[in-house]
PDB file of C-alpha atoms in Angstrom:
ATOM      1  CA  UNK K 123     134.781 160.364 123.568  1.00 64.00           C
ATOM      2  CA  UNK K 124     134.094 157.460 121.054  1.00 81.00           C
ATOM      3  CA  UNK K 125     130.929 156.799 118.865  1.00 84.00           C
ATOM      4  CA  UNK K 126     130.954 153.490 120.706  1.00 89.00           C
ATOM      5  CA  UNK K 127     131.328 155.095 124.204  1.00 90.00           C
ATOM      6  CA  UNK K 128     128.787 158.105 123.618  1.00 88.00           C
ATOM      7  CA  UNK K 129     126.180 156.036 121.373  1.00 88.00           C
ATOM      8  CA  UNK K 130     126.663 152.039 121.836  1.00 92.00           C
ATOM      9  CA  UNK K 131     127.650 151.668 125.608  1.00 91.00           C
ATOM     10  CA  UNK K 132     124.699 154.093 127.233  1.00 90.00           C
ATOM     11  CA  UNK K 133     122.200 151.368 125.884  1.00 93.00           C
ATOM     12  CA  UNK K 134     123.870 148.090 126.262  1.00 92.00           C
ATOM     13  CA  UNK K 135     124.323 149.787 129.890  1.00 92.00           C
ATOM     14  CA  UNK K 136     120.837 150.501 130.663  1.00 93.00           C
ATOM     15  CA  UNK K 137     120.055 147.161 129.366  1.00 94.00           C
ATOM     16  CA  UNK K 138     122.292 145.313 131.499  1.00 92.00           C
ATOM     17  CA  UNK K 139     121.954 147.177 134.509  1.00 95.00           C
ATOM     18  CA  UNK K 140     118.058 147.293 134.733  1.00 93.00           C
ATOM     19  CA  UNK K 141     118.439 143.589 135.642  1.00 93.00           C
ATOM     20  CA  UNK K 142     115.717 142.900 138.773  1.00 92.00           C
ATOM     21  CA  UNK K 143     118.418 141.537 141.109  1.00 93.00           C
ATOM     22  CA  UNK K 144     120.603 144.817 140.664  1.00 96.00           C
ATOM     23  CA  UNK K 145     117.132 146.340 141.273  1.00 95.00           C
ATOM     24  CA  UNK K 146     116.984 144.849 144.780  1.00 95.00           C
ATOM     25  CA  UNK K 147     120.079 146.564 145.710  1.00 97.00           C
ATOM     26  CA  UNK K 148     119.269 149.458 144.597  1.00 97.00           C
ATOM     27  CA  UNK K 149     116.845 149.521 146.773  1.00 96.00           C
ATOM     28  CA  UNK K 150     118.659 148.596 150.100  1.00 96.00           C
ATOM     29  CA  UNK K 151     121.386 151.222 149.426  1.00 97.00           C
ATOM     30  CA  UNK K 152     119.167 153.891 148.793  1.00 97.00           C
ATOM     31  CA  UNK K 153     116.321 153.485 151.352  1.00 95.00           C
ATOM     32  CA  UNK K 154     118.731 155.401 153.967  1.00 93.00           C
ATOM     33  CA  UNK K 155     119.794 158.093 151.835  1.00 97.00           C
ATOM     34  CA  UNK K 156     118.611 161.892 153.780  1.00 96.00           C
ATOM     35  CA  UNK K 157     118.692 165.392 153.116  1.00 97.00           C
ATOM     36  CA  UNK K 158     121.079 166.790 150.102  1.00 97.00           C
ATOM     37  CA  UNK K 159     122.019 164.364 148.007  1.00 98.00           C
ATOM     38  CA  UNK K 160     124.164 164.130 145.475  1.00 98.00           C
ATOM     39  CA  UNK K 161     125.186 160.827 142.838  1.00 98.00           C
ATOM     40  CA  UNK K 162     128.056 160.145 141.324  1.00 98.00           C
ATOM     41  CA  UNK K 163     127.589 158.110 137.712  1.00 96.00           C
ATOM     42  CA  UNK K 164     124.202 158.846 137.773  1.00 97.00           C
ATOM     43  CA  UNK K 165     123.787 156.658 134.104  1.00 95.00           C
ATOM     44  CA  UNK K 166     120.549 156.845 132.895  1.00 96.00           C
ATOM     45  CA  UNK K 167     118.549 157.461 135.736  1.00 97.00           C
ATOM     46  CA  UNK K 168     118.056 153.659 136.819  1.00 97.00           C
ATOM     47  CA  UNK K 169     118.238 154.913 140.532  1.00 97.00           C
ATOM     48  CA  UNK K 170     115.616 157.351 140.561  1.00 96.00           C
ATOM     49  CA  UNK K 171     112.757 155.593 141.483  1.00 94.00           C
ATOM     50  CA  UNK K 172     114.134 153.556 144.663  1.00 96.00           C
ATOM     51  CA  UNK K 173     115.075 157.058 146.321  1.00 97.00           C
ATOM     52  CA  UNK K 174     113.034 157.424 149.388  1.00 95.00           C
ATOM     53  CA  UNK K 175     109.925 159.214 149.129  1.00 89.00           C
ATOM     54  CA  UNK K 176     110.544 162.324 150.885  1.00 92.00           C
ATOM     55  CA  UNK K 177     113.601 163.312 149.046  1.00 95.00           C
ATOM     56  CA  UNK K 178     112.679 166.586 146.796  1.00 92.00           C
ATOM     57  CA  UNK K 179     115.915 166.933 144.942  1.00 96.00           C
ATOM     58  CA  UNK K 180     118.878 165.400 143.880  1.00 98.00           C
ATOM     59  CA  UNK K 181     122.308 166.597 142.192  1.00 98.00           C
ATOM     60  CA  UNK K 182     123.559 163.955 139.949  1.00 97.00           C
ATOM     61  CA  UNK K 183     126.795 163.694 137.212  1.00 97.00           C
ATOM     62  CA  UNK K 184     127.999 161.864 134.478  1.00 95.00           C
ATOM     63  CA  UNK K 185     130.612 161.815 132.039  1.00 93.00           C
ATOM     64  CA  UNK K 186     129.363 160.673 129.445  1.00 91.00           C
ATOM     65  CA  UNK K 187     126.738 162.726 127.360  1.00 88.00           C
ATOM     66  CA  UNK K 188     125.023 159.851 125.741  1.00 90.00           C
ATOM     67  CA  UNK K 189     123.600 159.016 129.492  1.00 92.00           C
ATOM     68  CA  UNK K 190     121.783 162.121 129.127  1.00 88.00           C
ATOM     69  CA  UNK K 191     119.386 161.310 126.233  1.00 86.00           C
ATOM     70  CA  UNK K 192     118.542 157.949 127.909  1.00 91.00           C
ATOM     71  CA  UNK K 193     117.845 159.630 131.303  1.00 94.00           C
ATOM     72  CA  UNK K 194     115.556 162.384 130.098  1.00 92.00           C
ATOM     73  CA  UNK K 195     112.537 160.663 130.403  1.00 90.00           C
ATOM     74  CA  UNK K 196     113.421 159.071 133.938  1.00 94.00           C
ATOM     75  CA  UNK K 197     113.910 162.576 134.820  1.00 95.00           C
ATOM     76  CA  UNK K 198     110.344 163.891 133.460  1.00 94.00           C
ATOM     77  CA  UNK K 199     108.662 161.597 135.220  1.00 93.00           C
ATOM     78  CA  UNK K 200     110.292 161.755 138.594  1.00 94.00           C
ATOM     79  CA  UNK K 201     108.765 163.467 141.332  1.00 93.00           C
ATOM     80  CA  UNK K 202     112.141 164.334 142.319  1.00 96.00           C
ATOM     81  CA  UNK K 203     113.857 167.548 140.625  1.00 96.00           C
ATOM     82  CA  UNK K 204     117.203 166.424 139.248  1.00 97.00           C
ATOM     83  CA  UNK K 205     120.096 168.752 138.729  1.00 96.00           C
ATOM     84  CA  UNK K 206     121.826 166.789 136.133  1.00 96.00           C
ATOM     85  CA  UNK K 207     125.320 167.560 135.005  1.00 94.00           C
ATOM     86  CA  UNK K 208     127.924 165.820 132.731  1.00 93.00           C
ATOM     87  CA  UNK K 209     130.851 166.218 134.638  1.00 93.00           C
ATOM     88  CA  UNK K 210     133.928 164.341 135.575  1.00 92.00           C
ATOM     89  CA  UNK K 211     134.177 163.002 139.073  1.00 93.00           C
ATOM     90  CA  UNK K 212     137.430 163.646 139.819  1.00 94.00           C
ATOM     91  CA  UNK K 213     137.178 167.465 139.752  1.00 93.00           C
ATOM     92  CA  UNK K 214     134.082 168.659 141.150  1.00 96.00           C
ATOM     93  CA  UNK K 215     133.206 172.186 141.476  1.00 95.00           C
ATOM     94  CA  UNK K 216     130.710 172.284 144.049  1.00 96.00           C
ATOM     95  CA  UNK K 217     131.580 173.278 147.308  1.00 97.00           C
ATOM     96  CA  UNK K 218     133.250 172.076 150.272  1.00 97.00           C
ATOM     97  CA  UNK K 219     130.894 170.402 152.864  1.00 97.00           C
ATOM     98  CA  UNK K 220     127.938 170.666 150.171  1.00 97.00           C
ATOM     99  CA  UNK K 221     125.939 167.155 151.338  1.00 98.00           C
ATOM    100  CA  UNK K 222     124.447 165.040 153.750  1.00 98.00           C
ATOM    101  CA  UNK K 223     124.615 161.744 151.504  1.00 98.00           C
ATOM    102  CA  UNK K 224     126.584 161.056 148.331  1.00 98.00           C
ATOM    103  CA  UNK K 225     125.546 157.712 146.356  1.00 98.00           C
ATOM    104  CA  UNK K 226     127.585 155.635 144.173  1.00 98.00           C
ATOM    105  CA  UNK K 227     126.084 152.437 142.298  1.00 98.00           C
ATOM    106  CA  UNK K 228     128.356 150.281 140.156  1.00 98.00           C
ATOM    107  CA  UNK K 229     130.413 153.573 139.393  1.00 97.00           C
ATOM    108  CA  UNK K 230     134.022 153.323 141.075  1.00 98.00           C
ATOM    109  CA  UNK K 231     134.700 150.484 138.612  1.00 97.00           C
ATOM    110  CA  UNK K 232     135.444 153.114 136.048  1.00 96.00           C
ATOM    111  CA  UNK K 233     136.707 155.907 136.736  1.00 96.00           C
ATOM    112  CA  UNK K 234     140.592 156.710 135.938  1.00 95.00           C
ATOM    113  CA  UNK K 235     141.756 158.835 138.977  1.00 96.00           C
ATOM    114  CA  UNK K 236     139.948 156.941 141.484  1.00 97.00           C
ATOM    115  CA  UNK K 237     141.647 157.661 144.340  1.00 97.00           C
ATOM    116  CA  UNK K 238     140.995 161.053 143.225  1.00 97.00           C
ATOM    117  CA  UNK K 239     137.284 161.234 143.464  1.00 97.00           C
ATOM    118  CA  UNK K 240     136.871 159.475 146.055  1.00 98.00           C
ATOM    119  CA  UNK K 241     138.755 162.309 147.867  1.00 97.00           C
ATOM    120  CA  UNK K 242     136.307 164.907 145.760  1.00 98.00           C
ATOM    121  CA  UNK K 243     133.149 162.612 147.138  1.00 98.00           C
ATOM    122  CA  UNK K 244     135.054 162.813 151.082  1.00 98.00           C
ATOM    123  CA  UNK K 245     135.571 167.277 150.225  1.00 98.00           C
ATOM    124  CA  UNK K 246     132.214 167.847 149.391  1.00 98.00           C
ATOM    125  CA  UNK K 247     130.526 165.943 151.920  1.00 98.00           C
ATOM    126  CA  UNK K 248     129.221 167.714 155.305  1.00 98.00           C
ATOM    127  CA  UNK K 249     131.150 166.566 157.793  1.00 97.00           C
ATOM    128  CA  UNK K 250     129.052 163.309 159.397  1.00 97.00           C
ATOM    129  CA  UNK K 251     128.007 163.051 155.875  1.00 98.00           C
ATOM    130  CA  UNK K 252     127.980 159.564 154.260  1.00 98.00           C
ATOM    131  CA  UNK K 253     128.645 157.437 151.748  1.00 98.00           C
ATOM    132  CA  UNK K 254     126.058 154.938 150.411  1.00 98.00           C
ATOM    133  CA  UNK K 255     127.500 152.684 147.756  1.00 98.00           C
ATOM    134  CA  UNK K 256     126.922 149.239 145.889  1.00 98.00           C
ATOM    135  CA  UNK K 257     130.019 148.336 143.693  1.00 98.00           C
ATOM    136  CA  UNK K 258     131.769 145.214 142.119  1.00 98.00           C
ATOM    137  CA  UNK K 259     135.344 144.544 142.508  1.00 98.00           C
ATOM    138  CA  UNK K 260     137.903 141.939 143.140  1.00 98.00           C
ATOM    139  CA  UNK K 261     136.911 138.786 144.429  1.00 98.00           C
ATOM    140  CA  UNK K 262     138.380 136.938 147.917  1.00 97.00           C
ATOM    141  CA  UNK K 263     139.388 134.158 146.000  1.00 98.00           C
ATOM    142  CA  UNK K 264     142.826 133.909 144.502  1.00 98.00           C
ATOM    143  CA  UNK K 265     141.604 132.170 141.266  1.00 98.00           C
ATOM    144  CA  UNK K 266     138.811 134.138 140.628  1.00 98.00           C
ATOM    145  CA  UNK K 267     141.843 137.293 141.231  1.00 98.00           C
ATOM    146  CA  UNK K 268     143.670 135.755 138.672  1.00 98.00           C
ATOM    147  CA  UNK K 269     141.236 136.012 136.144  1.00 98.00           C
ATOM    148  CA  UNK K 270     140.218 139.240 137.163  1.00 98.00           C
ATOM    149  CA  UNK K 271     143.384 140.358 136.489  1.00 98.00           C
ATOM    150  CA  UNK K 272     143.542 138.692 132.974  1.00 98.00           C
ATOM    151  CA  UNK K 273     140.560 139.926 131.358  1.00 98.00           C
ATOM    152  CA  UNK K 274     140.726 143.603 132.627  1.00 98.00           C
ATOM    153  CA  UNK K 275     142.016 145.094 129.627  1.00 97.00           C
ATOM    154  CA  UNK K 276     139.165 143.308 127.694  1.00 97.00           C
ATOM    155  CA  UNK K 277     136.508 144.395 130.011  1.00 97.00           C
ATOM    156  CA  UNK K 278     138.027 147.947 130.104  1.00 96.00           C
ATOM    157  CA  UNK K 279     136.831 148.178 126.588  1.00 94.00           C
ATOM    158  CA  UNK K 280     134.010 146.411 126.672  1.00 94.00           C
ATOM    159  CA  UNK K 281     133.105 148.070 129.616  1.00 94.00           C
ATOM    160  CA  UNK K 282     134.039 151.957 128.872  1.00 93.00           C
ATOM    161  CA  UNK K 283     136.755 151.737 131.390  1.00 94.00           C
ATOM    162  CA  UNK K 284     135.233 149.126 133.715  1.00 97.00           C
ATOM    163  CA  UNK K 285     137.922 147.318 136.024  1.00 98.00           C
ATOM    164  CA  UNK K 286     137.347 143.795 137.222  1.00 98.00           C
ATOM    165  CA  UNK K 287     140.274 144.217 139.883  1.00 98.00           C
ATOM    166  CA  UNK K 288     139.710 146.858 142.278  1.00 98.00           C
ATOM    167  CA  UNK K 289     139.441 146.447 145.585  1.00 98.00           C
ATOM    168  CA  UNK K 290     136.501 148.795 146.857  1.00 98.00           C
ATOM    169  CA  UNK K 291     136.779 147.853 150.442  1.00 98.00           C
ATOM    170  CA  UNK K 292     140.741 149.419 150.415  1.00 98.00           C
ATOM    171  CA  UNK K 293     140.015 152.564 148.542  1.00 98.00           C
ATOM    172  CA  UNK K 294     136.882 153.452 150.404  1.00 98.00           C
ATOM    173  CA  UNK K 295     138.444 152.981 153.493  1.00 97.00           C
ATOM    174  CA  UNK K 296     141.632 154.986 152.355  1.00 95.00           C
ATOM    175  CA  UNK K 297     139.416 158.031 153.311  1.00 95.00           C
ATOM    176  CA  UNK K 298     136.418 157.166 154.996  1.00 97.00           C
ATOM    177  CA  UNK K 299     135.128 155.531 158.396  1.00 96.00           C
ATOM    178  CA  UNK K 300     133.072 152.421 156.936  1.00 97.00           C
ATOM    179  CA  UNK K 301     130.028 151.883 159.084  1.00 97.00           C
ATOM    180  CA  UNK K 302     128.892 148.701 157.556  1.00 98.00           C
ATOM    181  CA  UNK K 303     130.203 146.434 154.871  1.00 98.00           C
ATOM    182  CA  UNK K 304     129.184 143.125 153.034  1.00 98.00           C
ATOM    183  CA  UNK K 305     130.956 141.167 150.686  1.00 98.00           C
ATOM    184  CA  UNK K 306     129.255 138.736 148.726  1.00 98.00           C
ATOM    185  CA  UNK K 307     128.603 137.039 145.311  1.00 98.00           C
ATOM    186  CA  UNK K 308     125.723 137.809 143.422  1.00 97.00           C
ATOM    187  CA  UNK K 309     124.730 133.847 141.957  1.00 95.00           C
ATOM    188  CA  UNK K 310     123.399 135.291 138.606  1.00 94.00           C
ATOM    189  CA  UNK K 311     126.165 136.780 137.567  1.00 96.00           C
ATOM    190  CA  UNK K 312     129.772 135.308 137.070  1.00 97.00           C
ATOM    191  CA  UNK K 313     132.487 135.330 139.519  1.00 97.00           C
ATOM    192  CA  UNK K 314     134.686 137.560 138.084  1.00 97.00           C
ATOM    193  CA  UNK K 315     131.740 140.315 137.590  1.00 97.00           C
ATOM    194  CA  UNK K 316     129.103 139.626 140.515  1.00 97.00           C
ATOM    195  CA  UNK K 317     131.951 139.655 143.679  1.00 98.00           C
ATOM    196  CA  UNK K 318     129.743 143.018 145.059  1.00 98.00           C
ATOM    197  CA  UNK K 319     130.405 145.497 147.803  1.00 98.00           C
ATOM    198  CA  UNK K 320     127.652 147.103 149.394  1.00 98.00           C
ATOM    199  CA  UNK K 321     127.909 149.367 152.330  1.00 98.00           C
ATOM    200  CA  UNK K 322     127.878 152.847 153.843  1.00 98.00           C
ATOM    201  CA  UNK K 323     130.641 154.988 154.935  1.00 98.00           C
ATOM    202  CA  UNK K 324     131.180 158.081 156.948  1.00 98.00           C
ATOM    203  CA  UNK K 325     132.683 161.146 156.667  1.00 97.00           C
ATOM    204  CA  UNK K 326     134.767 162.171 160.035  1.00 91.00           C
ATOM    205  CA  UNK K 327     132.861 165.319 162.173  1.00 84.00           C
TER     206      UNK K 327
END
């Protein structure tokens, strides 16, 4: 992992993503989230205070270690105990059928084998489980697409490995029953980052 990825990109991260309006979503994806949970790209730690009150502990990973340093004090002064891991999300080595709700928030834009862990998120989900998730991906307009498309490889680097272009709607459904779904922009950001997905899906019983 580079100096830039481990060091740079955790801040200019947290700085970007503790935005107010991302904060609103957070909020409306998590408030339904029951029982063991478990978050994929957990960051550092910008979720933990919209999980609902009740919840007593969370397992969360990252891949990146420079998350870690930035979460620690999110962490310490959460009422929630957080079993924090830097892992890779496509190969996860907790058990089959290990969760009642798995979260993702602005996550699936970066990961290489995608397809891959979203099958890992389906495995270790009870079955019933679900799938809460807030992401941003390609737009439903052909030009905006287009540009998408373009400045990928920029934003990839930018970004630590941050697509523009990928169509959450399709690779969630690839695998899961999705219960609801909205597609919208978000009007503070720029088309080709703020077309946002925000839904829940469910695992089959």
């Amino acid at each position: 992992m580079s100096l830039y990825s481990e060091l740079v990109f955790p801040r200019l991260m947290d700085w970007a993503m503790s935005d107010s309006v991302l904060s609103k979503y957070r909020q409306e994806v998590l408030s339904q989230v029951s029982g063991e949970v478990f978050e994929i790209g957990f960051g550092t730690g910008l979720n933990l205070s919209y999980y609902p009150n009740n919840l007593q502990k969370i397992t969360t990973i990252d891949v990146n270690h420079g998350m870690e340093s930035l979460a620690k004090k999110r962490i310490h002064d959460s009422e929630i105990t957080v079993d924090f891991r830097v892992l890779n999300g496509e190969s996860l080595p907790m058990a089959d059928h290990s969760f009642d709700s798995v979260v993702s928030t602005w996550t699936l834009c970066s990961i290489t084998k995608i397809n891959q862990a979203i099958q890992e998120i389906y495995r270790v989900l009870k079955p019933g489980g679900k799938f809460f998730f807030i992401e941003h991906g390609i737009s439903d307009e052909p030009k905006v697409q287009v540009w998408q498309n373009r400045l990928t490889p920029v934003q990839k680097i930018i970004g630590d490995g941050c697509h523009l272009n990928r169509n959450i709607k399709q690779l969630v459904e690839n695998h899961f029953q999705i219960l609801t779904l909205e597609e919208f922009y978000e009007p503070k950001f720029p088309k080709i980052l703020g077309y946002m997905y925000k839904g829940v899906a469910q695992k089959s019983c």
